[in-house]
Coordinates of C-alpha atoms and ligand atoms in Angstrom, one line a residue:
M1 CA 200.5 101.9 87.9
C2 CA 199.8 98.7 86.2
G3 CA 197.7 95.6 85.6
V4 CA 197.9 92.8 88.2
V5 CA 196.7 89.3 87.5
G6 CA 196.7 86.1 89.5
Y7 CA 195.4 82.5 89.2
V8 CA 195.1 79.6 91.6
G9 CA 193.1 76.5 90.7
K10 CA 192.6 73.2 89.2
N11 CA 194.1 74.2 85.9
L12 CA 197.5 75.5 84.8
S13 CA 197.7 79.3 85.3
R14 CA 199.8 80.6 82.4
S15 CA 197.1 80.8 79.8
Y16 CA 194.7 82.5 82.2
V17 CA 197.3 85.0 83.4
M18 CA 198.4 85.8 79.8
Q19 CA 194.8 86.3 78.7
G20 CA 194.2 88.6 81.7
L21 CA 197.3 90.6 80.9
A22 CA 196.3 91.1 77.3
R23 CA 193.0 92.6 78.6
L24 CA 194.7 94.8 81.1
E25 CA 197.4 96.1 78.8
Y26 CA 195.5 99.4 78.7
R27 CA 196.9 99.9 82.2
G28 CA 200.5 100.1 81.0
Y29 CA 202.7 98.4 78.4
D30 CA 206.3 99.3 79.3
S31 CA 207.1 95.7 80.2
A32 CA 205.4 92.6 81.3
G33 CA 206.1 89.4 83.3
F34 CA 204.8 86.1 84.5
A35 CA 205.7 84.0 87.5
C36 CA 204.4 80.6 88.7
L37 CA 205.3 77.8 91.0
D38 CA 206.4 75.3 88.4
E39 CA 204.4 72.1 88.3
K40 CA 207.3 69.9 87.7
T41 CA 210.1 71.4 89.7
E42 CA 207.8 73.0 92.4
K43 CA 210.2 75.9 92.2
L44 CA 209.3 79.5 91.5
G45 CA 209.9 80.5 87.9
C46 CA 209.7 83.9 86.5
I47 CA 210.0 85.3 82.9
R48 CA 209.8 89.0 82.1
A49 CA 210.3 91.1 79.0
E50 CA 210.7 94.8 78.2
G51 CA 208.2 96.4 76.0
Q52 CA 204.6 95.4 75.0
L53 CA 203.1 92.1 76.0
V54 CA 203.8 90.6 72.7
N55 CA 207.5 90.5 73.8
L56 CA 206.6 88.5 76.8
V57 CA 204.6 86.1 74.6
K58 CA 207.8 85.6 72.5
A59 CA 210.0 85.2 75.6
L60 CA 207.7 82.5 76.9
E61 CA 207.6 80.6 73.5
G62 CA 209.4 77.3 73.9
Q63 CA 209.6 77.7 77.7
P64 CA 207.7 74.9 79.5
L65 CA 207.2 77.0 82.7
D66 CA 203.6 76.6 84.0
G67 CA 201.9 75.7 87.2
S68 CA 198.5 76.0 89.0
V69 CA 199.5 79.0 91.0
G70 CA 200.7 82.0 88.9
I71 CA 200.8 85.8 88.7
G72 CA 201.4 88.3 86.0
H73 CA 201.9 92.0 85.4
T74 CA 201.8 94.7 82.8
R75 CA 203.7 97.8 83.7
W76 CA 203.4 101.6 83.5
S77 CA 206.7 102.7 85.0
T78 CA 206.7 104.9 88.1
H79 CA 210.1 104.0 89.7
G80 CA 212.9 102.9 87.5
V81 CA 213.4 103.1 83.8
V82 CA 211.8 100.8 81.3
A83 CA 214.0 97.7 81.5
E84 CA 213.7 94.0 82.1
R85 CA 215.3 94.4 85.5
N86 CA 212.5 96.8 86.6
A87 CA 209.7 94.6 85.1
H88 CA 207.5 92.8 87.6
P89 CA 207.3 90.2 89.1
H90 CA 210.0 91.1 91.5
V91 CA 211.6 88.5 93.7
D92 CA 213.2 88.2 97.1
C93 CA 216.9 87.4 97.7
L94 CA 216.5 83.6 97.2
K95 CA 214.0 83.9 94.3
K96 CA 211.4 82.0 96.2
I97 CA 208.8 84.7 96.6
S98 CA 207.5 87.0 93.8
V99 CA 205.4 90.0 93.8
V100 CA 203.3 92.0 91.2
H101 CA 202.2 95.5 92.3
N102 CA 200.0 98.4 91.2
G103 CA 200.5 101.6 93.1
I104 CA 203.3 103.5 94.8
I105 CA 205.1 102.5 98.0
E106 CA 205.9 106.0 99.2
N107 CA 208.4 105.0 101.9
Y108 CA 210.3 102.5 99.8
Q109 CA 213.6 104.4 100.0
L110 CA 213.7 104.1 103.8
L111 CA 212.6 100.5 103.7
K112 CA 215.2 99.7 101.0
E113 CA 218.0 101.2 103.1
Q114 CA 217.0 99.3 106.2
L115 CA 216.7 96.0 104.2
S116 CA 220.0 96.6 102.5
K117 CA 221.7 97.0 105.8
E118 CA 220.3 93.6 106.7
N119 CA 222.0 92.3 103.5
H120 CA 219.0 91.9 101.3
L121 CA 220.0 91.9 97.7
F122 CA 218.1 94.4 95.5
R123 CA 218.1 93.9 91.7
S124 CA 215.8 96.7 90.5
E125 CA 215.2 100.4 91.0
T126 CA 211.5 99.9 91.7
D127 CA 209.5 100.6 94.9
T128 CA 207.8 97.2 94.5
E129 CA 210.9 95.1 95.2
V130 CA 210.8 96.1 98.9
I131 CA 207.6 94.1 99.3
A132 CA 209.2 90.9 98.2
H133 CA 212.1 91.4 100.7
L134 CA 209.7 92.4 103.5
I135 CA 207.7 89.2 102.9
E136 CA 210.9 87.2 102.8
K137 CA 212.0 88.6 106.1
A138 CA 208.6 88.4 107.9
I139 CA 207.8 84.9 106.7
S140 CA 211.0 83.5 108.1
Q141 CA 209.7 84.6 111.6
Q142 CA 205.9 84.0 111.4
G143 CA 203.0 82.4 109.6
L144 CA 201.7 83.8 106.3
L145 CA 198.8 85.9 107.7
Q146 CA 200.9 87.3 110.5
A147 CA 203.7 88.1 108.0
M148 CA 201.3 90.0 105.8
L149 CA 199.8 91.9 108.8
T150 CA 203.4 92.9 109.8
I151 CA 204.3 94.2 106.4
V152 CA 201.1 96.2 105.7
K153 CA 202.0 98.2 108.8
Q154 CA 205.3 99.0 107.3
L155 CA 204.1 100.1 103.8
Q156 CA 203.0 103.6 103.1
G157 CA 201.2 104.7 100.0
A158 CA 198.5 103.2 97.8
Y159 CA 199.0 99.6 96.6
A160 CA 197.3 96.5 95.3
F161 CA 199.7 93.6 95.1
G162 CA 199.6 89.9 94.3
C163 CA 202.2 87.5 95.6
I164 CA 203.1 83.8 95.3
G165 CA 205.9 81.9 96.9
E166 CA 207.5 78.5 97.6
P167 CA 206.8 78.8 101.4
F168 CA 203.0 79.1 100.7
K169 CA 202.6 76.9 97.7
D170 CA 198.9 76.7 97.2
T171 CA 198.1 80.4 97.7
V172 CA 198.0 83.7 95.9
V173 CA 198.2 86.5 98.4
A174 CA 196.2 89.6 97.3
V175 CA 196.5 92.8 99.3
R176 CA 194.7 96.1 98.7
K177 CA 195.1 99.6 100.0
G178 CA 193.8 102.4 97.8
S179 CA 194.4 100.8 94.4
P180 CA 191.7 98.5 93.1
L181 CA 191.8 94.7 93.3
C182 CA 189.1 92.1 92.8
I183 CA 188.7 88.3 93.0
G184 CA 186.7 86.1 90.6
I185 CA 185.4 83.0 92.2
G186 CA 185.2 80.0 89.8
D187 CA 184.7 76.3 90.3
K188 CA 187.8 75.2 92.2
E189 CA 189.7 78.1 90.8
M190 CA 190.1 81.8 91.7
F191 CA 191.2 84.8 89.7
V192 CA 192.8 87.9 91.1
A193 CA 193.0 91.0 89.0
S194 CA 193.1 94.8 89.0
D195 CA 189.9 94.8 86.8
V196 CA 187.2 92.2 86.3
L197 CA 187.8 92.4 82.6
A198 CA 190.8 90.2 83.1
F199 CA 188.6 87.2 83.9
A200 CA 185.3 88.2 82.1
G201 CA 183.7 85.1 80.6
L202 CA 185.4 82.8 83.1
T203 CA 183.3 83.7 86.1
D204 CA 180.8 86.4 87.0
Q205 CA 181.1 85.9 90.8
V206 CA 183.2 88.7 92.0
I207 CA 184.5 90.1 95.3
Y208 CA 185.8 93.6 95.1
L209 CA 188.3 93.7 97.9
P210 CA 187.4 96.5 100.4
D211 CA 190.1 99.0 101.1
E212 CA 192.8 97.6 103.5
T213 CA 192.1 94.0 103.0
I214 CA 194.4 90.9 102.8
A215 CA 193.1 88.0 100.8
L216 CA 194.6 84.5 101.1
V217 CA 193.3 83.0 97.9
H218 CA 193.3 79.2 97.5
A219 CA 191.8 77.1 94.7
G220 CA 188.6 76.2 96.6
F221 CA 188.2 78.9 99.2
L222 CA 189.1 82.4 100.2
E223 CA 190.2 83.9 103.5
L224 CA 189.8 87.6 103.9
Y225 CA 191.2 89.8 106.7
D226 CA 191.3 93.5 107.5
F227 CA 194.6 95.1 108.4
E228 CA 194.0 94.4 112.1
G229 CA 193.7 90.7 111.4
K230 CA 189.9 90.5 111.8
Q231 CA 188.4 87.9 109.5
L232 CA 185.9 89.3 107.0
F233 CA 183.0 87.3 105.4
L234 CA 181.9 88.8 102.1
V235 CA 179.3 87.6 99.7
P236 CA 180.4 87.6 96.1
Q237 CA 178.3 89.7 93.7
R238 CA 177.3 88.9 90.2
V239 CA 179.0 91.2 87.8
A240 CA 178.0 90.8 84.2
V241 CA 181.0 92.0 82.2
S242 CA 182.0 90.7 78.9
W243 CA 185.1 91.1 76.9
A244 CA 183.8 92.7 73.8
N245 CA 187.0 93.3 71.8
D246 CA 186.1 92.2 68.4
G247 CA 189.4 93.4 67.0
K248 CA 190.0 96.3 64.6
N249 CA 187.2 95.3 62.3
G250 CA 189.2 96.1 59.2
Y251 CA 190.5 99.4 60.4
E252 CA 194.2 100.0 60.6
H253 CA 194.1 101.1 64.2
F254 CA 191.7 100.9 67.1
M255 CA 191.7 104.7 67.3
L256 CA 190.4 105.0 63.7
K257 CA 187.7 102.4 64.4
E258 CA 186.7 104.2 67.5
I259 CA 186.6 107.6 65.7
F260 CA 184.0 106.0 63.4
E261 CA 182.1 104.4 66.3
Q262 CA 181.2 107.8 67.7
K263 CA 177.9 108.3 65.9
T264 CA 176.5 105.1 67.2
G265 CA 178.0 105.7 70.6
I266 CA 176.3 109.1 70.9
Q267 CA 173.0 107.6 69.8
A268 CA 173.3 104.8 72.3
T269 CA 174.3 107.1 75.1
V270 CA 171.4 109.5 74.6
S271 CA 168.9 106.7 74.2
W272 CA 170.1 105.1 77.5
L273 CA 169.9 108.4 79.4
R274 CA 166.5 109.2 77.9
E275 CA 165.0 105.8 78.7
L276 CA 166.1 105.6 82.4
E277 CA 163.1 104.4 84.2
N278 CA 162.9 107.0 86.9
G279 CA 164.8 109.8 85.2
P280 CA 168.4 110.7 85.8
W281 CA 168.2 112.1 89.4
E282 CA 167.5 108.8 91.1
H283 CA 170.4 107.3 89.2
L284 CA 172.5 110.2 90.3
G285 CA 171.6 109.5 94.0
M286 CA 169.4 112.7 94.2
T287 CA 165.8 113.6 94.5
E288 CA 164.0 115.8 92.0
T289 CA 163.8 118.5 94.7
Q290 CA 167.5 118.4 95.2
A291 CA 167.9 118.8 91.4
Q292 CA 165.6 121.8 91.5
E293 CA 167.5 123.4 94.3
L294 CA 170.9 122.7 92.9
E295 CA 172.9 125.9 93.0
S296 CA 176.4 124.8 92.0
L297 CA 178.0 121.9 90.2
T298 CA 181.7 120.9 90.4
L299 CA 183.0 118.7 87.6
V300 CA 186.3 116.9 88.2
G301 CA 188.4 114.9 85.8
C302 CA 191.8 114.3 84.1
G303 CA 193.0 114.6 80.5
T304 CA 190.3 114.3 77.9
S305 CA 187.6 113.9 80.5
W306 CA 188.6 117.2 82.0
H307 CA 188.3 118.8 78.6
A308 CA 184.8 117.3 78.2
A309 CA 183.9 118.8 81.6
R310 CA 185.2 122.2 80.5
I311 CA 183.0 122.1 77.5
G312 CA 180.1 120.8 79.7
Q313 CA 180.5 123.9 81.9
F314 CA 179.1 126.0 79.0
F315 CA 176.1 123.6 78.8
F316 CA 175.2 123.8 82.5
E317 CA 175.8 127.5 82.8
S318 CA 174.0 128.5 79.5
I319 CA 171.1 126.0 79.6
A320 CA 170.5 125.2 83.3
K321 CA 171.9 128.5 84.7
V322 CA 173.8 126.6 87.3
R323 CA 177.2 127.9 88.4
T324 CA 179.7 125.3 87.4
S325 CA 183.4 124.9 88.2
V326 CA 185.7 122.5 86.5
V327 CA 188.8 121.3 88.3
L328 CA 191.6 119.0 87.4
A329 CA 191.5 116.1 89.7
S330 CA 195.2 116.1 90.5
E331 CA 194.8 119.8 91.6
F332 CA 191.5 119.6 93.3
R333 CA 192.6 117.0 95.9
Y334 CA 195.2 119.3 97.4
M335 CA 193.3 122.6 97.1
P336 CA 191.4 124.0 100.1
F337 CA 188.0 122.3 100.1
L338 CA 185.1 124.7 100.8
P339 CA 181.9 122.8 100.7
T340 CA 178.7 124.6 99.9
G341 CA 175.0 123.6 100.2
H342 CA 172.9 122.6 97.2
S343 CA 175.9 121.4 95.3
L344 CA 176.8 118.3 93.4
Y345 CA 180.3 117.0 92.8
M346 CA 180.5 115.0 89.6
A347 CA 183.5 113.1 88.3
L348 CA 184.0 112.4 84.6
S349 CA 186.1 109.4 83.7
Q350 CA 186.1 107.1 80.8
S351 CA 187.5 104.2 82.8
G352 CA 186.1 105.1 86.2
E353 CA 189.4 104.1 87.7
T354 CA 191.8 107.1 87.3
A355 CA 193.4 107.4 90.7
D356 CA 193.4 111.2 90.9
T357 CA 189.7 111.4 90.1
L358 CA 188.8 108.5 92.4
E359 CA 190.6 110.1 95.3
C360 CA 188.7 113.4 94.7
L361 CA 185.4 111.5 94.9
R362 CA 186.6 109.8 98.2
M363 CA 187.6 113.2 99.6
V364 CA 184.4 114.9 98.7
K365 CA 182.4 112.0 100.1
G366 CA 184.5 112.2 103.3
H367 CA 183.1 115.7 103.8
G368 CA 179.6 114.3 103.5
C369 CA 178.9 116.1 100.1
P370 CA 176.9 114.4 97.3
T371 CA 179.0 112.7 94.6
A372 CA 178.2 111.3 91.2
V373 CA 180.2 110.0 88.2
L374 CA 179.7 110.0 84.4
T375 CA 181.7 107.0 83.2
N376 CA 181.9 104.5 80.4
V377 CA 182.5 101.5 82.7
A378 CA 179.6 100.3 84.8
S379 CA 181.7 97.9 86.9
S380 CA 184.3 100.6 87.8
S381 CA 185.4 101.7 91.2
M382 CA 183.9 105.2 90.7
V383 CA 180.4 103.7 90.1
R384 CA 180.7 101.6 93.2
E385 CA 182.0 104.4 95.4
S386 CA 180.0 107.5 94.4
D387 CA 176.4 108.2 95.5
G388 CA 175.1 107.9 91.9
Y389 CA 176.2 107.5 88.3
L390 CA 175.3 107.9 84.7
L391 CA 176.8 105.9 81.9
T392 CA 178.2 106.8 78.5
K393 CA 177.5 104.0 76.1
A394 CA 180.6 104.4 73.9
G395 CA 181.4 100.7 74.1
Q396 CA 184.9 99.5 75.1
E397 CA 187.6 102.1 74.2
I398 CA 190.9 100.4 73.5
S399 CA 193.0 103.0 71.9
V400 CA 194.9 105.0 74.6
A401 CA 193.9 108.3 73.0
S402 CA 190.3 108.8 74.0
T403 CA 187.9 109.6 71.1
K404 CA 184.4 108.1 71.5
A405 CA 184.5 108.5 75.3
F406 CA 185.0 112.2 74.8
S407 CA 182.1 112.7 72.4
T408 CA 179.7 110.5 74.4
Q409 CA 180.6 112.5 77.5
L410 CA 179.7 115.7 75.7
A411 CA 176.4 114.2 74.6
G412 CA 175.7 113.0 78.1
L413 CA 176.5 116.4 79.6
Y414 CA 174.4 118.3 77.1
W415 CA 171.4 116.1 77.7
L416 CA 171.8 116.3 81.5
A417 CA 172.0 120.1 81.3
H418 CA 168.7 120.1 79.6
E419 CA 167.2 117.7 82.1
L420 CA 168.4 120.1 84.9
A421 CA 167.0 123.1 83.1
Y422 CA 163.7 121.3 82.8
Q423 CA 163.7 120.4 86.5
K424 CA 164.3 124.0 87.4
G425 CA 161.4 125.1 85.2
L426 CA 163.6 126.9 82.7
I427 CA 162.6 124.9 79.7
D428 CA 159.7 122.6 78.8
R429 CA 159.8 118.9 77.9
Q430 CA 159.7 119.7 74.2
A431 CA 163.0 121.5 74.5
V432 CA 164.6 118.5 76.2
E433 CA 163.4 116.3 73.3
Q434 CA 164.8 118.9 70.9
A435 CA 168.2 118.5 72.6
Y436 CA 168.0 114.8 71.8
D437 CA 167.4 115.6 68.1
Q438 CA 170.2 118.2 68.1
L439 CA 172.6 115.6 69.4
L440 CA 171.7 113.1 66.7
V441 CA 172.2 115.8 64.0
A442 CA 175.6 116.7 65.5
A443 CA 176.5 113.0 65.5
E444 CA 175.7 112.7 61.8
I445 CA 177.8 115.8 61.0
L446 CA 180.6 114.5 63.1
E447 CA 180.9 111.5 60.9
D448 CA 180.0 113.1 57.6
S449 CA 182.8 115.6 57.9
I450 CA 185.4 112.9 58.3
T451 CA 184.1 111.1 55.2
R452 CA 184.1 114.3 53.3
Y453 CA 187.8 115.2 54.0
R454 CA 189.2 111.7 54.6
E455 CA 191.0 111.3 51.3
I456 CA 192.5 114.7 51.0
I457 CA 193.7 114.7 54.6
T458 CA 195.3 111.4 54.1
Q459 CA 196.9 112.1 50.8
R460 CA 197.8 115.8 51.1
Y461 CA 197.3 117.6 54.4
A462 CA 198.5 115.0 56.9
P463 CA 201.9 114.4 55.2
Y464 CA 202.4 118.2 54.9
Y465 CA 201.6 119.0 58.6
A466 CA 203.5 116.0 59.8
Q467 CA 206.7 117.9 58.8
F468 CA 206.3 120.5 61.5
D469 CA 207.6 119.8 65.0
K470 CA 205.5 122.3 66.8
A471 CA 202.0 123.9 66.5
I472 CA 199.8 126.4 68.3
F473 CA 196.1 125.7 68.9
L474 CA 193.7 128.5 69.5
G475 CA 190.0 128.7 70.5
R476 CA 187.7 131.1 72.2
S477 CA 184.8 130.6 74.5
I478 CA 183.5 127.0 74.0
S479 CA 186.1 126.3 71.4
Y480 CA 189.0 127.0 73.8
P481 CA 188.6 123.7 75.8
F482 CA 188.0 122.0 72.5
C483 CA 191.4 123.3 71.2
L484 CA 192.9 122.0 74.5
E485 CA 191.6 118.6 73.5
A486 CA 192.9 118.9 69.9
A487 CA 196.4 119.8 71.2
L488 CA 196.4 117.0 73.7
K489 CA 195.4 114.5 70.9
L490 CA 198.3 115.7 68.7
K491 CA 200.8 115.5 71.6
E492 CA 199.7 112.1 72.7
I493 CA 199.8 110.3 69.4
S494 CA 202.2 112.3 67.1
Y495 CA 204.7 113.6 69.8
I496 CA 204.5 117.0 68.0
F497 CA 204.8 119.8 70.5
A498 CA 201.4 121.6 70.7
Q499 CA 200.6 124.6 72.8
S500 CA 197.1 125.9 73.2
Y501 CA 195.9 129.4 74.1
P502 CA 192.6 131.2 74.3
A503 CA 192.7 133.1 71.0
G504 CA 192.1 136.4 72.8
E505 CA 195.2 135.9 74.9
L506 CA 197.5 135.6 71.8
K507 CA 198.2 139.3 71.7
H508 CA 199.4 139.3 75.4
G509 CA 202.6 137.5 74.6
P510 CA 202.3 134.3 72.6
I511 CA 201.9 136.3 69.4
A512 CA 205.8 136.5 69.6
L513 CA 205.8 132.8 68.7
I514 CA 204.3 133.3 65.2
A515 CA 206.8 132.1 62.7
P516 CA 206.8 130.2 59.4
D517 CA 207.8 126.9 61.1
T518 CA 204.8 127.0 63.6
P519 CA 201.3 126.5 62.1
L520 CA 198.4 127.9 64.0
F521 CA 195.2 125.9 64.2
L522 CA 192.1 128.1 65.0
F523 CA 188.8 126.6 66.0
S524 CA 185.7 128.7 65.3
T525 CA 182.4 128.8 67.1
L526 CA 178.8 129.4 66.1
E527 CA 178.2 132.3 68.6
P528 CA 178.0 135.5 66.4
V529 CA 179.8 137.7 68.9
I530 CA 182.6 135.2 69.5
Y531 CA 182.9 134.6 65.8
Q532 CA 183.6 138.3 65.2
K533 CA 186.4 138.1 67.9
I534 CA 187.8 135.0 66.3
L535 CA 187.9 136.9 62.9
S536 CA 190.0 139.6 64.5
N537 CA 192.4 137.1 66.0
A538 CA 192.8 135.5 62.5
Q539 CA 193.5 138.9 61.1
E540 CA 196.2 139.5 63.7
I541 CA 197.8 136.2 62.7
K542 CA 197.8 136.9 59.0
A543 CA 199.2 140.4 59.6
R544 CA 202.2 138.7 61.0
H545 CA 202.4 136.1 58.1
G546 CA 201.4 133.3 60.4
H547 CA 200.4 130.0 58.7
L548 CA 196.8 129.6 59.6
V549 CA 194.6 126.5 59.5
V550 CA 190.9 127.1 60.5
F551 CA 188.2 124.7 61.5
A552 CA 185.1 126.7 60.7
F553 CA 181.4 126.2 59.9
E554 CA 179.8 126.5 56.5
G555 CA 179.0 130.1 55.8
Q556 CA 182.0 131.5 57.8
D557 CA 183.5 132.6 54.5
E558 CA 185.4 135.6 55.8
L559 CA 187.3 133.4 58.2
C560 CA 188.0 130.8 55.6
Q561 CA 189.3 133.3 53.1
L562 CA 191.9 134.5 55.6
A563 CA 193.2 130.9 56.2
D564 CA 196.0 129.0 54.4
L565 CA 193.8 126.0 54.8
A566 CA 190.2 125.9 55.9
F567 CA 188.0 122.9 56.9
T568 CA 184.2 123.6 57.2
V569 CA 181.6 121.6 59.0
K570 CA 177.8 122.0 58.7
P571 CA 176.3 124.2 61.4
V572 CA 174.6 122.7 64.4
A573 CA 173.0 124.0 67.7
P574 CA 175.7 126.6 68.8
L575 CA 176.7 124.8 72.0
L576 CA 177.3 121.6 70.0
A577 CA 179.9 123.2 67.8
P578 CA 182.7 121.3 69.5
L579 CA 180.9 117.9 69.1
A580 CA 180.2 118.5 65.4
M581 CA 183.9 119.2 64.9
T582 CA 185.2 116.4 67.0
G583 CA 185.4 113.7 64.3
L584 CA 187.3 115.9 61.8
M585 CA 189.7 117.2 64.4
Q586 CA 190.5 113.7 65.7
F587 CA 190.9 112.3 62.2
F588 CA 193.2 115.1 61.1
V589 CA 195.4 114.5 64.1
Y590 CA 195.2 110.7 63.6
A591 CA 196.3 111.0 60.0
I592 CA 199.3 113.2 61.0
A593 CA 200.4 110.6 63.5
D594 CA 199.9 107.9 60.9
A595 CA 202.0 109.8 58.4
L596 CA 204.8 109.8 61.0
G597 CA 204.4 106.1 61.5
R598 CA 203.7 106.4 65.2
P599 CA 202.4 103.5 67.3
I600 CA 199.0 105.2 67.5
D601 CA 197.0 102.8 69.7
K602 CA 199.8 102.6 72.3
P603 CA 201.8 105.8 72.3
R604 CA 205.1 105.9 74.2
H605 CA 205.0 106.5 78.0
L606 CA 201.2 106.5 78.2
A607 CA 198.6 104.2 79.7
K608 CA 194.8 104.2 79.2
S609 CA 193.9 104.3 82.8
V610 CA 196.3 106.0 85.2
T611 CA 195.7 104.3 88.5
V612 CA 198.5 106.0 90.5
E613 CA 198.3 109.6 91.7
Ligands
G6P1 C1 195.0 109.0 80.8 C2 194.7 108.7 79.3 C3 193.9 109.9 78.8 C4 192.7 110.0 79.6 C5 193.0 110.3 81.1 C6 191.7 110.3 81.9 O1 195.9 110.0 81.0 O2 196.0 108.6 78.6 O3 193.6 109.6 77.4 O4 191.9 111.1 79.1 O5 193.8 109.2 81.5 O6 191.2 109.0 81.9 P1 189.7 108.7 82.4 O7 189.6 107.2 82.3 O8 189.6 109.1 83.9 O9 188.8 109.4 81.6

């Protein structure tokens, strides 16, 4: 899983490829590499470096390597450890052909064995390298297109790859099956990339390669073929995407900046949804009647988006009285699929590119069921492939740990649940408008609570809790999925082990884990019945001398008095309790990771958008 970039055109490729890689680093940052057909020597040159892109920038310093045909790659490792030898581009035996790849070649072991028997020399542990050797072999026997048609028949799995080589000097070959790949068409220059962001600002004329396409990309023209060799003629579409990274704006990390952008993100999201010309249903690919008749909703996502969906389940079931199931995308795809009538399948994804979620959409669509997506990226694959979509207006999220995408998803789901309830005649228009006001109040509280505790967390609490190497997170009802998100945030950016449980489940086993070296973080709710249960759980913890930190609401004094440390937040509409607490929770976790000196925006082993299954 990775970012793929290519350039062929009137200019030298290196600066374009490197700029593209910088913008695609969210797809992986284990290592990076650049290859081109050198202008002076006309030979293939390739430079790679382990670690973040900055290391490749350093490796390229003082190296004259450049040419008008080039490719580059930023890696999130699947096969083979993080090392320069496993960084892309990979080359064939004679180092005349090089390949960058996003995806997984599932039958690479078999292909590697066969090629090794034919004396091909392998230098890496990756699946990708087989592509370079297959091309080497095929091109010695046939023309470029025929060679590519031969090898796509041999490759199994999902892949998007770019390839350049001395035998086909003026061309970048781009091949797509499953994983995304697009081509930007400029004036006597072409850009190839996993994401249009890579060339945003250079051209807005884009061809998204259809699945199972081979593109032979030349400076002034493009040849497209399907995997049977039939030529395709596609009209480019105008895609207005801009690269809006204005830096950290004075904040120490993107994550901190994005935590503080949540209030405006929530406001922008709700305003966008509220002002949709024909209401949300047309945008979701549905009629109002279909919305009225909706009996079940399935929400699918991964990571933080899955947590937002699980909180959203409470919105749809409580407000719109629609049965809602929430499924992890990586599980859903391989579960028995039992379609029902009057249902909607909705993906949640910040990026709109996560492979597991995208594959679920494709599978559901394949069964003829209605699909929609709630995403932050209007130009994403999920928007293009689902029947309808809604957007969160969080603005570009750079930090790998998701913050403002989560809170804007919650806002979007809360608002949609009200629109659905209205459509079903359960609430009037005034109640929908009230939801809008409730969201704005929650957004204010989200930010105010960070400001209120910022200093003391930074000075006192974060350094203290950074000393523990494990923690337990507890929640109940709507605060349970929220505690899952809190634990995920802590794991992602601090590397502290964090286990979450529904608080009521503690007594069924996990209570044995209570010990002085394991703080317990308990998240309260605003539902009176649930609050009483949470109080009992807090008592159980204290009876065993557990170290208890509570995230509560003002007025919940009994709970706060039981705790070793209590944070309080102003009350909001009960279902918005997690949204109101989001900022404080994220900041607390951020400050712990910062106290530990972790690379917060790019934690080890992670990537922002996971485009392999
Ligand atoms: C990766 C990221 C997570 C994110 C998840 C889902 O695992 O590290 O932060 O929540 O992908 O991403 P999506 O773009 O689909 O919301």
